[in-house]
């Protein structure tokens, strides 16, 4: 989840803004990941889910897929629009922007966690510390506050490959949208085949798919390829997709994901090996509609979504450490604990993330 670039200060500040569907998607998925982590603590405190409250068990894995697709889409848009050039100077500038927008903020957050002693055991382990600082960390120490760093480790490698992937795509189909969509389908199918091979060979899903470079590559590539489809009338399922139907697709995807997460053992195969490919089409249909310049009336809700999307990067990285420290303070149980825990940790994480985001502004790369 790359940090969203903040706009420069404006004199006419308004509490009403147009609703950006991509910002809405970022905000919803950040909350999806946050809620499942809150639920995990709540279940440990005697909260029992049923067929009426299953939606509290949100699909964190769907959030990760969405962030990879959005990252691919945003990076691809930069190349397809000409913002990023593919000569030596352009590629160097692209890498420098990623370094200032992702690496430096992540290191500042790590320094913050180390200073407060939340990751003391990792300081003592030179190997783990080196992996974190070089973005080669694929562990799952969420309680130490660094669980999300596996995502950055994968994402930065995609960024390193992105200029050359774009060059390859352009040589394959130039400006032919139908060929671009065909390649989109090929990538989606190959991702399905890869996961099916992992299943057939009985290999570990977590290390070979969930947090692996190959296991998430189809999300990133399909996000990039979506930029090659500028006229949806040539593509049947996009031609039939409207703003409302795209929102319906996303809503269904989240609700189904909640139910699958709730019925984890019974639907494990569906969640791991079928849903990823289905999700690619549903998410990309939603993002495509956002790219068609659907103008909405300025509203306070649009303002809130926009502001939350700005702090999404530190919120994504910091919420785990806030959760683990607040959980030990509250003494309530069950659903009451869940409500308390969600509200308190959300407010604290939002405030801390806002402070970090303002700090990160000082490290913006200027060409």
Short mmCIF file of C-alpha atoms in Angstrom, two decimals:
data_model
loop_
_atom_site.label_atom_id
_atom_site.label_comp_id
_atom_site.label_asym_id
_atom_site.label_seq_id
_atom_site.Cartn_x
_atom_site.Cartn_y
_atom_site.Cartn_z
CA UNK A 1 0.00 0.00 0.00
CA UNK A 2 1.92 2.97 -1.22
CA UNK A 3 1.51 6.21 0.66
CA UNK A 4 -0.77 8.60 -1.21
CA UNK A 5 0.96 11.84 -2.20
CA UNK A 6 -0.43 14.83 -0.32
CA UNK A 7 -1.51 17.90 -2.27
CA UNK A 8 0.23 21.17 -1.51
CA UNK A 9 -1.46 23.54 0.90
CA UNK A 10 -4.32 25.54 -0.55
CA UNK A 11 -5.78 28.79 0.77
CA UNK A 12 -9.40 27.88 0.13
CA UNK A 13 -9.74 24.82 2.33
CA UNK A 14 -13.15 23.18 2.11
CA UNK A 15 -14.84 20.50 4.22
CA UNK A 16 -16.62 19.24 1.10
CA UNK A 17 -14.88 17.30 -1.67
CA UNK A 18 -15.85 15.08 -4.57
CA UNK A 19 -15.87 11.41 -3.68
CA UNK A 20 -12.91 9.65 -5.27
CA UNK A 21 -13.83 5.98 -5.76
CA UNK A 22 -10.18 4.92 -5.60
CA UNK A 23 -9.78 6.71 -2.25
CA UNK A 24 -12.99 5.02 -1.08
CA UNK A 25 -11.55 1.64 -2.03
CA UNK A 26 -8.32 2.40 -0.14
CA UNK A 27 -10.23 3.52 2.94
CA UNK A 28 -12.60 0.53 2.96
CA UNK A 29 -9.79 -2.00 2.59
CA UNK A 30 -7.67 -0.35 5.29
CA UNK A 31 -10.68 -0.68 7.61
CA UNK A 32 -11.22 -4.29 6.49
CA UNK A 33 -7.69 -5.21 7.58
CA UNK A 34 -8.00 -3.17 10.78
CA UNK A 35 -11.35 -4.80 11.71
CA UNK A 36 -10.15 -8.40 11.34
CA UNK A 37 -7.22 -7.66 13.67
CA UNK A 38 -9.64 -6.10 16.18
CA UNK A 39 -11.90 -9.16 15.84
CA UNK A 40 -9.03 -11.55 16.54
CA UNK A 41 -8.48 -9.90 19.91
CA UNK A 42 -12.24 -9.76 20.57
CA UNK A 43 -12.70 -13.47 19.86
CA UNK A 44 -9.91 -14.15 22.34
CA UNK A 45 -12.02 -12.11 24.80
CA UNK A 46 -15.06 -14.38 24.45
CA UNK A 47 -16.78 -12.75 21.45
CA UNK A 48 -18.58 -15.50 19.52
CA UNK A 49 -19.54 -14.90 15.89
CA UNK A 50 -22.69 -16.34 14.33
CA UNK A 51 -24.70 -16.09 11.11
CA UNK A 52 -25.80 -12.57 12.07
CA UNK A 53 -22.44 -11.14 13.10
CA UNK A 54 -20.14 -12.96 10.65
CA UNK A 55 -19.47 -9.63 8.89
CA UNK A 56 -17.22 -8.66 11.80
CA UNK A 57 -14.74 -11.25 10.55
CA UNK A 58 -13.56 -9.25 7.56
CA UNK A 59 -11.32 -10.72 4.82
CA UNK A 60 -7.85 -9.28 5.46
CA UNK A 61 -6.54 -11.24 2.47
CA UNK A 62 -8.94 -9.34 0.18
CA UNK A 63 -7.49 -6.08 1.47
CA UNK A 64 -3.98 -7.19 0.51
CA UNK A 65 -5.13 -8.18 -2.99
CA UNK A 66 -6.83 -4.82 -3.47
CA UNK A 67 -3.73 -2.89 -2.40
CA UNK A 68 -1.54 -4.80 -4.85
CA UNK A 69 -3.99 -4.12 -7.68
CA UNK A 70 -4.25 -0.41 -6.79
CA UNK A 71 -0.45 -0.13 -6.64
CA UNK A 72 -0.13 -1.73 -10.07
CA UNK A 73 -2.88 0.50 -11.47
CA UNK A 74 -1.37 3.73 -10.11
CA UNK A 75 2.15 2.85 -11.25
CA UNK A 76 0.88 1.72 -14.66
CA UNK A 77 -1.10 4.95 -15.02
CA UNK A 78 2.10 6.91 -14.46
CA UNK A 79 3.85 5.08 -17.30
CA UNK A 80 0.89 4.99 -19.71
CA UNK A 81 0.24 8.73 -19.24
CA UNK A 82 3.87 9.62 -19.86
CA UNK A 83 4.45 10.88 -16.31
CA UNK A 84 7.17 8.26 -15.94
CA UNK A 85 9.58 7.85 -18.85
CA UNK A 86 11.39 4.63 -19.70
CA UNK A 87 14.79 6.14 -20.56
CA UNK A 88 17.64 5.96 -18.05
CA UNK A 89 16.83 9.32 -16.46
CA UNK A 90 13.10 8.57 -16.26
CA UNK A 91 13.63 5.16 -14.63
CA UNK A 92 16.06 6.69 -12.11
CA UNK A 93 13.51 9.39 -11.22
CA UNK A 94 10.83 6.73 -10.82
CA UNK A 95 13.02 4.78 -8.40
CA UNK A 96 13.86 7.92 -6.42
CA UNK A 97 10.16 8.76 -6.04
CA UNK A 98 9.41 5.30 -4.72
CA UNK A 99 12.36 5.59 -2.33
CA UNK A 100 11.16 8.89 -0.86
CA UNK A 101 7.49 7.87 -0.72
CA UNK A 102 7.90 4.35 0.65
CA UNK A 103 11.35 3.55 2.02
CA UNK A 104 12.05 6.66 4.09
CA UNK A 105 8.57 6.72 5.73
CA UNK A 106 8.88 3.00 6.52
CA UNK A 107 12.30 3.54 8.12
CA UNK A 108 10.93 6.42 10.21
CA UNK A 109 8.15 4.16 11.47
CA UNK A 110 10.68 1.44 12.29
CA UNK A 111 12.80 3.95 14.19
CA UNK A 112 9.68 5.03 16.10
CA UNK A 113 8.91 1.42 17.05
CA UNK A 114 12.50 0.69 18.04
CA UNK A 115 12.75 3.87 20.15
CA UNK A 116 9.64 2.98 22.16
CA UNK A 117 10.91 -0.56 22.68
CA UNK A 118 8.03 -2.29 20.85
CA UNK A 119 10.45 -4.28 18.69
CA UNK A 120 13.23 -4.84 21.21
CA UNK A 121 13.56 -8.52 20.37
CA UNK A 122 14.25 -7.66 16.73
CA UNK A 123 17.05 -5.27 17.62
CA UNK A 124 18.74 -8.17 19.38
CA UNK A 125 18.30 -10.32 16.27
CA UNK A 126 20.64 -8.81 13.69
CA UNK A 127 19.26 -10.97 10.88
CA UNK A 128 15.66 -9.85 11.40
CA UNK A 129 16.71 -6.21 11.77
CA UNK A 130 18.69 -6.39 8.52
CA UNK A 131 15.70 -7.97 6.73
CA UNK A 132 13.41 -5.18 7.93
CA UNK A 133 15.77 -2.38 6.91
CA UNK A 134 16.41 -3.90 3.46
CA UNK A 135 12.75 -4.88 2.86
CA UNK A 136 13.47 -8.59 2.75
CA UNK A 137 11.25 -9.40 5.73
CA UNK A 138 8.53 -12.03 5.23
CA UNK A 139 7.74 -12.92 8.82
CA UNK A 140 4.46 -12.63 10.64
CA UNK A 141 5.32 -10.79 13.86
CA UNK A 142 2.18 -8.67 13.81
CA UNK A 143 2.21 -8.24 17.57
CA UNK A 144 5.59 -6.55 17.35
CA UNK A 145 4.06 -3.98 15.01
CA UNK A 146 5.90 -5.02 11.86
CA UNK A 147 3.59 -7.65 10.39
CA UNK A 148 2.76 -5.46 7.40
CA UNK A 149 6.40 -5.18 6.34
CA UNK A 150 6.14 -8.40 4.33
CA UNK A 151 3.79 -6.43 2.05
CA UNK A 152 6.36 -3.68 1.52
CA UNK A 153 9.05 -6.29 0.86
CA UNK A 154 6.98 -7.70 -2.00
CA UNK A 155 5.72 -4.35 -3.30
CA UNK A 156 9.16 -2.75 -3.61
CA UNK A 157 10.34 -5.65 -5.74
CA UNK A 158 7.36 -5.06 -8.04
CA UNK A 159 8.40 -1.40 -8.24
CA UNK A 160 11.91 -2.43 -9.28
CA UNK A 161 10.44 -4.50 -12.11
CA UNK A 162 7.67 -2.04 -13.11
CA UNK A 163 9.54 0.04 -15.76
CA UNK A 164 10.70 -3.09 -17.57
CA UNK A 165 7.27 -4.74 -17.28
CA UNK A 166 5.75 -1.66 -18.92
CA UNK A 167 8.32 -1.72 -21.74
CA UNK A 168 7.51 -5.40 -22.31
CA UNK A 169 3.75 -4.73 -22.36
CA UNK A 170 4.10 -1.91 -24.87
CA UNK A 171 6.18 -4.04 -27.20
CA UNK A 172 3.62 -6.85 -27.03
CA UNK A 173 0.48 -4.96 -28.03
CA UNK A 174 1.35 -1.28 -28.54
CA UNK A 175 -1.99 0.60 -28.35
CA UNK A 176 -4.30 -2.30 -29.18
CA UNK A 177 -6.83 -2.40 -26.34
CA UNK A 178 -8.24 -5.81 -27.27
CA UNK A 179 -4.74 -7.28 -27.22
CA UNK A 180 -4.14 -5.56 -23.90
CA UNK A 181 -7.31 -7.07 -22.44
CA UNK A 182 -6.33 -10.48 -23.83
CA UNK A 183 -3.01 -10.20 -22.00
CA UNK A 184 -4.97 -9.14 -18.89
CA UNK A 185 -6.93 -12.41 -19.10
CA UNK A 186 -3.79 -14.45 -19.72
CA UNK A 187 -2.12 -13.00 -16.61
CA UNK A 188 -5.26 -13.65 -14.52
CA UNK A 189 -5.45 -17.26 -15.73
CA UNK A 190 -1.73 -17.84 -15.13
CA UNK A 191 -2.18 -16.61 -11.57
CA UNK A 192 -4.98 -19.11 -11.11
CA UNK A 193 -2.82 -21.90 -12.57
CA UNK A 194 0.08 -20.99 -10.27
CA UNK A 195 -2.10 -21.23 -7.16
CA UNK A 196 -3.65 -24.47 -8.40
CA UNK A 197 -0.17 -25.97 -8.87
CA UNK A 198 0.71 -24.98 -5.30
CA UNK A 199 -2.46 -26.74 -4.16
CA UNK A 200 -1.80 -29.83 -6.31
CA UNK A 201 1.73 -30.19 -4.98
CA UNK A 202 0.52 -29.66 -1.41
CA UNK A 203 2.99 -26.81 -0.83
CA UNK A 204 2.62 -24.34 2.01
CA UNK A 205 0.11 -21.66 0.99
CA UNK A 206 1.38 -18.91 3.27
CA UNK A 207 4.99 -18.90 2.08
CA UNK A 208 4.33 -19.82 -1.59
CA UNK A 209 1.22 -17.71 -2.25
CA UNK A 210 0.05 -15.42 0.53
CA UNK A 211 3.30 -13.48 1.10
CA UNK A 212 5.29 -14.53 -1.97
CA UNK A 213 6.45 -12.51 -4.95
CA UNK A 214 4.95 -14.97 -7.46
CA UNK A 215 1.71 -15.51 -5.53
CA UNK A 216 0.69 -11.84 -5.75
CA UNK A 217 2.18 -10.93 -9.12
CA UNK A 218 -1.06 -11.36 -11.10
CA UNK A 219 -2.76 -8.70 -8.94
CA UNK A 220 -0.05 -6.14 -9.61
CA UNK A 221 0.24 -6.94 -13.33
CA UNK A 222 -3.52 -6.85 -13.93
CA UNK A 223 -3.62 -3.48 -12.18
CA UNK A 224 -0.98 -2.17 -14.57
CA UNK A 225 -2.70 -3.67 -17.62
CA UNK A 226 -6.01 -2.02 -16.74
CA UNK A 227 -4.48 1.24 -17.99
CA UNK A 228 -4.29 -0.19 -21.51
CA UNK A 229 -8.10 -0.36 -21.64
CA UNK A 230 -9.24 3.23 -22.11
CA UNK A 231 -12.44 2.48 -24.03
CA UNK A 232 -14.56 -0.08 -22.17
CA UNK A 233 -17.05 -0.28 -25.06
CA UNK A 234 -14.66 -2.69 -26.72
CA UNK A 235 -14.72 -5.01 -23.70
CA UNK A 236 -18.04 -6.68 -22.88
CA UNK A 237 -17.92 -6.87 -19.10
CA UNK A 238 -16.62 -3.28 -18.84
CA UNK A 239 -19.21 -2.03 -21.32
CA UNK A 240 -21.91 -3.45 -19.01
CA UNK A 241 -20.35 -1.98 -15.86
CA UNK A 242 -21.69 1.27 -14.41
CA UNK A 243 -20.69 3.19 -11.31
CA UNK A 244 -23.52 1.61 -9.31
CA UNK A 245 -22.85 -1.93 -10.52
CA UNK A 246 -19.13 -1.55 -9.74
CA UNK A 247 -20.04 -0.59 -6.17
CA UNK A 248 -22.35 -3.62 -6.01
CA UNK A 249 -19.54 -5.91 -7.21
CA UNK A 250 -17.22 -4.58 -4.51
CA UNK A 251 -19.89 -4.85 -1.80
CA UNK A 252 -20.67 -8.46 -2.75
CA UNK A 253 -16.96 -9.26 -2.75
CA UNK A 254 -16.50 -7.86 0.76
CA UNK A 255 -19.63 -9.57 2.18
CA UNK A 256 -18.75 -12.92 0.61
CA UNK A 257 -15.21 -12.49 1.90
CA UNK A 258 -16.58 -11.91 5.42
CA UNK A 259 -18.63 -15.10 5.23
CA UNK A 260 -15.69 -17.11 3.89
CA UNK A 261 -13.49 -15.80 6.69
CA UNK A 262 -16.19 -16.75 9.20
CA UNK A 263 -16.51 -20.25 7.69
CA UNK A 264 -12.76 -20.52 7.26
CA UNK A 265 -12.26 -24.28 7.44
CA UNK A 266 -15.29 -25.22 5.36
CA UNK A 267 -14.44 -22.75 2.57
CA UNK A 268 -10.66 -22.74 2.77
CA UNK A 269 -10.15 -24.02 -0.78
CA UNK A 270 -12.51 -21.39 -2.23
CA UNK A 271 -10.82 -18.57 -0.34
CA UNK A 272 -7.27 -19.57 -1.24
CA UNK A 273 -7.51 -20.76 -4.82
CA UNK A 274 -10.73 -19.51 -6.46
CA UNK A 275 -11.47 -16.11 -4.92
CA UNK A 276 -8.18 -14.44 -5.96
CA UNK A 277 -8.95 -14.64 -9.69
CA UNK A 278 -12.61 -13.67 -9.20
CA UNK A 279 -11.45 -10.72 -7.12
CA UNK A 280 -9.17 -9.47 -9.89
CA UNK A 281 -12.12 -8.98 -12.25
CA UNK A 282 -14.43 -7.45 -9.63
CA UNK A 283 -11.80 -5.04 -8.29
CA UNK A 284 -10.55 -4.03 -11.73
CA UNK A 285 -14.13 -3.34 -12.91
CA UNK A 286 -14.50 -1.01 -9.92
CA UNK A 287 -11.18 0.75 -10.57
CA UNK A 288 -11.96 1.09 -14.29
CA UNK A 289 -15.16 2.98 -13.53
CA UNK A 290 -13.23 5.31 -11.21
CA UNK A 291 -10.88 6.10 -14.08
CA UNK A 292 -13.76 7.24 -16.29
CA UNK A 293 -14.04 10.61 -14.51
CA UNK A 294 -17.41 10.09 -12.85
CA UNK A 295 -18.02 13.44 -11.23
CA UNK A 296 -19.89 13.50 -7.92
CA UNK A 297 -21.21 16.41 -5.89
CA UNK A 298 -18.79 17.69 -3.22
CA UNK A 299 -19.77 16.32 0.19
CA UNK A 300 -18.49 15.99 3.73
CA UNK A 301 -18.31 12.21 3.23
CA UNK A 302 -16.01 12.77 0.25
CA UNK A 303 -13.85 14.99 2.46
CA UNK A 304 -13.61 12.31 5.18
CA UNK A 305 -12.71 9.60 2.65
CA UNK A 306 -10.07 11.82 1.08
CA UNK A 307 -8.50 12.69 4.44
CA UNK A 308 -8.43 9.07 5.63
CA UNK A 309 -6.91 7.89 2.33
CA UNK A 310 -4.03 10.34 2.87
CA UNK A 311 -3.00 8.63 6.12
CA UNK A 312 -3.55 5.10 4.81
CA UNK A 313 0.15 4.22 4.62
CA UNK A 314 1.08 4.91 8.30
CA UNK A 315 -2.32 3.58 9.42
CA UNK A 316 -1.60 0.29 7.61
CA UNK A 317 1.84 -0.04 9.23
CA UNK A 318 1.08 1.23 12.74
CA UNK A 319 -2.30 -0.17 13.72
CA UNK A 320 -0.89 -3.52 14.91
CA UNK A 321 1.37 -1.99 17.55
CA UNK A 322 -1.50 0.20 18.83
CA UNK A 323 -3.79 -2.84 19.02
CA UNK A 324 -1.42 -4.99 21.05
CA UNK A 325 -0.78 -2.25 23.61
CA UNK A 326 -4.40 -1.12 24.06
CA UNK A 327 -5.77 -4.68 24.34
CA UNK A 328 -3.98 -5.24 27.65
CA UNK A 329 -5.54 -2.11 29.15
CA UNK A 330 -9.23 -2.95 28.59
CA UNK A 331 -10.92 -5.37 30.97
CA UNK A 332 -14.29 -5.86 29.22
CA UNK A 333 -15.36 -9.01 27.36
CA UNK A 334 -17.26 -10.09 24.25
CA UNK A 335 -18.99 -7.61 21.96
CA UNK A 336 -18.66 -4.75 24.44
CA UNK A 337 -14.88 -5.21 24.37
CA UNK A 338 -14.99 -5.24 20.56
CA UNK A 339 -16.80 -1.90 20.33
CA UNK A 340 -14.54 -0.27 22.92
CA UNK A 341 -11.42 -1.70 21.37
CA UNK A 342 -12.35 -0.65 17.82
CA UNK A 343 -13.21 2.94 18.72
CA UNK A 344 -10.23 3.60 20.99
CA UNK A 345 -7.60 2.00 18.75
CA UNK A 346 -9.05 3.57 15.61
CA UNK A 347 -8.93 7.07 17.09
CA UNK A 348 -5.40 6.62 18.47
CA UNK A 349 -4.05 5.07 15.26
CA UNK A 350 -5.64 7.83 13.17
CA UNK A 351 -4.08 10.57 15.33
CA UNK A 352 -0.63 8.95 15.27
CA UNK A 353 -0.91 8.33 11.51
CA UNK A 354 -1.88 11.95 10.91
CA UNK A 355 1.24 13.10 12.78
CA UNK A 356 3.45 10.76 10.78
CA UNK A 357 1.90 11.82 7.48
CA UNK A 358 2.67 15.46 8.23
CA UNK A 359 6.23 14.40 9.03
CA UNK A 360 6.49 12.46 5.75
CA UNK A 361 5.63 15.58 3.74
CA UNK A 362 9.11 16.89 4.45
CA UNK A 363 10.63 13.97 2.53
CA UNK A 364 8.79 14.43 -0.77
CA UNK A 365 11.07 13.96 -3.76
CA UNK A 366 11.31 17.05 -5.97
CA UNK A 367 12.40 16.62 -9.58
#
